């Protein structure tokens, strides 16, 4: 259950949101108009979670917060808690609705969007960047991150011909691997953070997953195939 509250004073205008269900809840709070801070808390039972959530709500109401039933949860930026990491309740509702497999929150499996070091670092970088620039250009971000921040060469997918990929990999395998992982992590990251996906990044993300499978000398795995299907079926929108 999602509920939002606002508190207006002479010198401040704040918001506080809570999303509680099962055995955990998230809170998002800060100055109105800002992204704010996200926190996650877990409990042993669903009953205890509900009890503590309602206790927090009563506490906020005593401090002057009033419920905002028209709060727009969709047109917002969602960022994971630094202390907790990947979690559905700190992901955009469109992401949690469409990407239902548990591996989308996996922080270990190299195949998953954010499980590799590259994928995890990409998401962290995206979240930091969008705080500074809410109009971040996600489509161009993979190249910017790799070349500007990491000092490596970004190699876009220009062919999925196995022999051509093998030849290029003999010279630039690491750059290709980094480019592919960062590209599809950015595609999933854009959706996780904003609920949108640019058409160009959708296409590049799918190609990056396919090239990485060829680069590793494998057919598409079950996880990679599912990621491609889910990316292609997600409704694309503005960058």
Tab-separated table of C-alpha atoms in Angstrom:
chain	number	residue	atom	x	y	z
A	1	UNK	CA	0.000	0.000	0.000
A	2	UNK	CA	1.303	3.415	-1.003
A	3	UNK	CA	0.385	6.526	0.958
A	4	UNK	CA	1.740	10.061	0.708
A	5	UNK	CA	1.680	12.959	3.141
A	6	UNK	CA	2.693	16.598	2.919
A	7	UNK	CA	3.545	19.214	5.499
A	8	UNK	CA	3.377	22.913	4.672
A	9	UNK	CA	4.787	25.606	6.895
A	10	UNK	CA	5.841	29.210	6.578
A	11	UNK	CA	9.386	28.232	5.671
A	12	UNK	CA	9.102	24.640	4.486
A	13	UNK	CA	7.092	22.337	2.245
A	14	UNK	CA	7.924	18.661	2.778
A	15	UNK	CA	6.628	15.307	1.608
A	16	UNK	CA	6.733	11.857	3.185
A	17	UNK	CA	5.659	8.657	1.406
A	18	UNK	CA	5.424	5.089	2.617
A	19	UNK	CA	4.972	1.862	0.655
A	20	UNK	CA	4.213	-1.079	2.931
A	21	UNK	CA	3.246	-4.687	2.292
A	22	UNK	CA	4.399	-8.177	3.233
A	23	UNK	CA	7.351	-7.915	5.647
A	24	UNK	CA	8.961	-4.644	4.596
A	25	UNK	CA	8.291	-1.031	3.832
A	26	UNK	CA	10.040	1.842	2.114
A	27	UNK	CA	9.831	5.505	2.968
A	28	UNK	CA	10.689	8.402	0.684
A	29	UNK	CA	10.883	11.872	2.136
A	30	UNK	CA	12.330	15.318	1.579
A	31	UNK	CA	11.616	18.793	0.286
A	32	UNK	CA	8.634	18.924	-2.055
A	33	UNK	CA	9.786	18.885	-5.660
A	34	UNK	CA	12.970	16.965	-4.835
A	35	UNK	CA	13.774	13.280	-5.294
A	36	UNK	CA	14.276	12.969	-1.566
A	37	UNK	CA	15.815	10.112	0.351
A	38	UNK	CA	14.713	6.462	0.264
A	39	UNK	CA	14.954	3.994	3.134
A	40	UNK	CA	13.972	0.341	3.536
A	41	UNK	CA	13.043	-1.485	6.721
A	42	UNK	CA	12.336	-5.219	7.116
A	43	UNK	CA	10.391	-7.104	9.774
A	44	UNK	CA	9.943	-10.677	10.916
A	45	UNK	CA	6.221	-10.760	10.139
A	46	UNK	CA	3.689	-8.970	7.989
A	47	UNK	CA	1.759	-8.028	11.130
A	48	UNK	CA	4.786	-6.306	12.654
A	49	UNK	CA	5.449	-4.461	9.403
A	50	UNK	CA	1.859	-3.191	9.298
A	51	UNK	CA	2.003	-2.173	12.950
A	52	UNK	CA	5.207	-0.185	12.561
A	53	UNK	CA	4.045	1.439	9.321
A	54	UNK	CA	0.823	2.641	10.928
A	55	UNK	CA	2.779	3.853	13.957
A	56	UNK	CA	4.985	5.949	11.678
A	57	UNK	CA	1.938	7.363	9.894
A	58	UNK	CA	0.349	8.428	13.182
A	59	UNK	CA	3.627	10.033	14.210
A	60	UNK	CA	3.759	12.050	10.989
A	61	UNK	CA	0.153	13.157	11.377
A	62	UNK	CA	0.878	14.420	14.887
A	63	UNK	CA	3.687	16.522	13.410
A	64	UNK	CA	1.299	18.207	11.016
A	65	UNK	CA	1.522	16.014	7.941
A	66	UNK	CA	-1.748	15.547	6.049
A	67	UNK	CA	-2.470	12.823	3.519
A	68	UNK	CA	-2.226	13.735	-0.154
A	69	UNK	CA	-4.566	11.310	-1.917
A	70	UNK	CA	-3.698	12.825	-5.298
A	71	UNK	CA	0.054	12.284	-4.967
A	72	UNK	CA	1.574	11.231	-8.310
A	73	UNK	CA	3.638	8.098	-7.677
A	74	UNK	CA	4.167	7.493	-11.392
A	75	UNK	CA	5.868	10.708	-12.480
A	76	UNK	CA	8.663	10.449	-9.970
A	77	UNK	CA	12.283	9.370	-9.775
A	78	UNK	CA	13.046	6.191	-7.790
A	79	UNK	CA	16.477	5.569	-6.300
A	80	UNK	CA	17.648	2.656	-4.167
A	81	UNK	CA	18.610	3.094	-0.547
A	82	UNK	CA	22.395	3.269	-0.182
A	83	UNK	CA	22.189	1.089	2.916
A	84	UNK	CA	19.956	-1.596	1.377
A	85	UNK	CA	20.495	-1.652	-2.393
A	86	UNK	CA	18.247	-3.229	-5.022
A	87	UNK	CA	14.620	-3.505	-3.946
A	88	UNK	CA	11.195	-3.462	-5.654
A	89	UNK	CA	9.863	-0.742	-3.349
A	90	UNK	CA	12.644	1.630	-4.379
A	91	UNK	CA	12.032	0.930	-8.076
A	92	UNK	CA	9.571	2.680	-10.368
A	93	UNK	CA	6.114	1.026	-10.345
A	94	UNK	CA	6.327	0.389	-14.102
A	95	UNK	CA	9.562	-1.525	-13.537
A	96	UNK	CA	8.175	-3.735	-10.775
A	97	UNK	CA	5.001	-4.410	-12.764
A	98	UNK	CA	6.749	-5.385	-15.993
A	99	UNK	CA	9.982	-7.010	-14.819
A	100	UNK	CA	8.652	-9.656	-12.485
A	101	UNK	CA	11.587	-12.089	-12.294
A	102	UNK	CA	13.605	-12.040	-9.064
A	103	UNK	CA	16.887	-11.849	-10.974
A	104	UNK	CA	16.192	-8.191	-11.765
A	105	UNK	CA	17.129	-7.500	-8.143
A	106	UNK	CA	20.101	-9.885	-8.161
A	107	UNK	CA	23.397	-8.251	-7.172
A	108	UNK	CA	25.629	-11.289	-7.840
A	109	UNK	CA	24.748	-12.997	-11.140
A	110	UNK	CA	26.897	-11.524	-13.944
A	111	UNK	CA	24.165	-12.067	-16.546
A	112	UNK	CA	21.587	-9.925	-14.768
A	113	UNK	CA	21.287	-6.183	-15.395
A	114	UNK	CA	22.872	-5.092	-12.105
A	115	UNK	CA	24.629	-8.247	-10.914
A	116	UNK	CA	28.021	-7.601	-12.513
A	117	UNK	CA	30.446	-4.998	-11.205
A	118	UNK	CA	29.811	-3.029	-14.402
A	119	UNK	CA	26.039	-3.219	-14.032
A	120	UNK	CA	26.102	-2.274	-10.368
A	121	UNK	CA	28.470	0.635	-10.966
A	122	UNK	CA	26.311	1.815	-13.867
A	123	UNK	CA	23.164	1.931	-11.748
A	124	UNK	CA	24.979	3.742	-8.930
A	125	UNK	CA	26.342	6.253	-11.418
A	126	UNK	CA	22.928	6.786	-13.022
A	127	UNK	CA	21.306	7.431	-9.661
A	128	UNK	CA	23.989	9.938	-8.735
A	129	UNK	CA	23.814	11.634	-12.138
A	130	UNK	CA	20.042	12.024	-12.192
A	131	UNK	CA	20.087	13.759	-8.818
A	132	UNK	CA	22.232	16.431	-10.446
A	133	UNK	CA	20.374	16.444	-13.758
A	134	UNK	CA	16.720	15.273	-13.785
A	135	UNK	CA	16.779	15.551	-17.611
A	136	UNK	CA	19.664	13.116	-17.959
A	137	UNK	CA	20.174	11.750	-21.486
A	138	UNK	CA	20.092	7.999	-20.845
A	139	UNK	CA	20.655	7.090	-24.497
A	140	UNK	CA	24.104	8.669	-24.624
A	141	UNK	CA	25.042	7.786	-21.070
A	142	UNK	CA	26.814	4.433	-21.704
A	143	UNK	CA	29.381	6.067	-23.977
A	144	UNK	CA	29.794	9.020	-21.601
A	145	UNK	CA	30.317	6.767	-18.579
A	146	UNK	CA	32.841	4.476	-20.261
A	147	UNK	CA	34.864	7.145	-22.045
A	148	UNK	CA	34.566	10.123	-19.692
A	149	UNK	CA	34.491	8.428	-16.286
A	150	UNK	CA	36.208	5.100	-16.903
A	151	UNK	CA	38.745	6.151	-19.543
A	152	UNK	CA	37.990	3.181	-21.809
A	153	UNK	CA	36.742	2.910	-25.376
A	154	UNK	CA	33.030	2.561	-25.963
A	155	UNK	CA	32.302	0.099	-28.748
A	156	UNK	CA	28.696	0.206	-30.003
A	157	UNK	CA	27.128	-2.872	-31.566
A	158	UNK	CA	27.477	-2.439	-35.317
A	159	UNK	CA	27.164	-6.111	-36.231
A	160	UNK	CA	25.996	-9.380	-34.718
A	161	UNK	CA	27.983	-11.463	-37.183
A	162	UNK	CA	29.865	-14.050	-35.063
A	163	UNK	CA	33.044	-13.939	-37.122
A	164	UNK	CA	33.218	-10.140	-37.075
A	165	UNK	CA	32.667	-10.110	-33.322
A	166	UNK	CA	35.357	-12.740	-32.825
A	167	UNK	CA	37.832	-10.721	-34.862
A	168	UNK	CA	37.111	-7.491	-32.973
A	169	UNK	CA	37.210	-9.308	-29.639
A	170	UNK	CA	40.747	-10.497	-30.342
A	171	UNK	CA	41.812	-6.865	-30.031
A	172	UNK	CA	39.220	-5.228	-27.783
A	173	UNK	CA	37.409	-7.910	-25.814
A	174	UNK	CA	37.437	-6.019	-22.493
A	175	UNK	CA	36.153	-2.806	-24.064
A	176	UNK	CA	33.381	-4.738	-25.817
A	177	UNK	CA	32.375	-6.540	-22.634
A	178	UNK	CA	32.258	-3.297	-20.669
A	179	UNK	CA	30.326	-1.544	-23.425
A	180	UNK	CA	27.674	-4.248	-23.615
A	181	UNK	CA	27.161	-4.612	-19.858
A	182	UNK	CA	26.927	-0.863	-19.346
A	183	UNK	CA	24.553	-0.436	-22.288
A	184	UNK	CA	21.924	-2.919	-21.171
A	185	UNK	CA	22.340	-1.932	-17.518
A	186	UNK	CA	21.542	1.643	-18.580
A	187	UNK	CA	18.436	0.486	-20.454
A	188	UNK	CA	17.088	-1.364	-17.427
A	189	UNK	CA	18.302	1.437	-15.180
A	190	UNK	CA	16.328	4.060	-17.086
A	191	UNK	CA	13.140	2.080	-16.513
A	192	UNK	CA	13.943	1.291	-12.887
A	193	UNK	CA	14.583	4.961	-12.106
A	194	UNK	CA	12.108	6.807	-14.351
A	195	UNK	CA	9.564	4.284	-15.643
A	196	UNK	CA	10.458	5.201	-19.235
A	197	UNK	CA	12.655	3.698	-21.952
A	198	UNK	CA	13.957	5.529	-25.015
A	199	UNK	CA	13.523	3.695	-28.356
A	200	UNK	CA	17.242	3.973	-29.147
A	201	UNK	CA	18.281	2.538	-25.803
A	202	UNK	CA	15.776	-0.286	-26.126
A	203	UNK	CA	17.361	-1.298	-29.427
A	204	UNK	CA	20.922	-0.890	-28.182
A	205	UNK	CA	20.210	-2.809	-24.988
A	206	UNK	CA	18.851	-5.803	-26.887
A	207	UNK	CA	21.818	-5.815	-29.264
A	208	UNK	CA	24.244	-5.533	-26.350
A	209	UNK	CA	22.793	-8.629	-24.678
A	210	UNK	CA	23.006	-10.582	-27.937
A	211	UNK	CA	26.583	-9.498	-28.651
A	212	UNK	CA	27.714	-10.338	-25.132
A	213	UNK	CA	26.369	-13.880	-25.546
A	214	UNK	CA	28.355	-14.216	-28.790
A	215	UNK	CA	31.392	-12.672	-27.120
A	216	UNK	CA	31.223	-15.306	-24.392
A	217	UNK	CA	30.864	-18.000	-27.051
A	218	UNK	CA	27.431	-19.081	-25.868
A	219	UNK	CA	23.887	-19.264	-27.108
A	220	UNK	CA	21.515	-16.952	-25.291
A	221	UNK	CA	20.895	-18.214	-21.773
A	222	UNK	CA	17.442	-18.384	-20.216
A	223	UNK	CA	18.106	-15.164	-18.309
A	224	UNK	CA	19.413	-13.332	-21.374
A	225	UNK	CA	16.448	-14.455	-23.466
A	226	UNK	CA	14.028	-13.266	-20.797
A	227	UNK	CA	15.779	-9.905	-20.535
A	228	UNK	CA	15.485	-9.423	-24.292
A	229	UNK	CA	11.806	-10.391	-24.334
A	230	UNK	CA	11.045	-8.082	-21.416
A	231	UNK	CA	12.917	-5.139	-22.946
A	232	UNK	CA	11.178	-5.563	-26.298
A	233	UNK	CA	7.734	-5.813	-24.704
A	234	UNK	CA	8.179	-2.748	-22.491
A	235	UNK	CA	6.259	0.277	-23.850
A	236	UNK	CA	8.860	2.741	-25.039
A	237	UNK	CA	8.625	6.438	-24.276
A	238	UNK	CA	10.580	9.623	-24.220
A	239	UNK	CA	14.278	9.729	-23.395
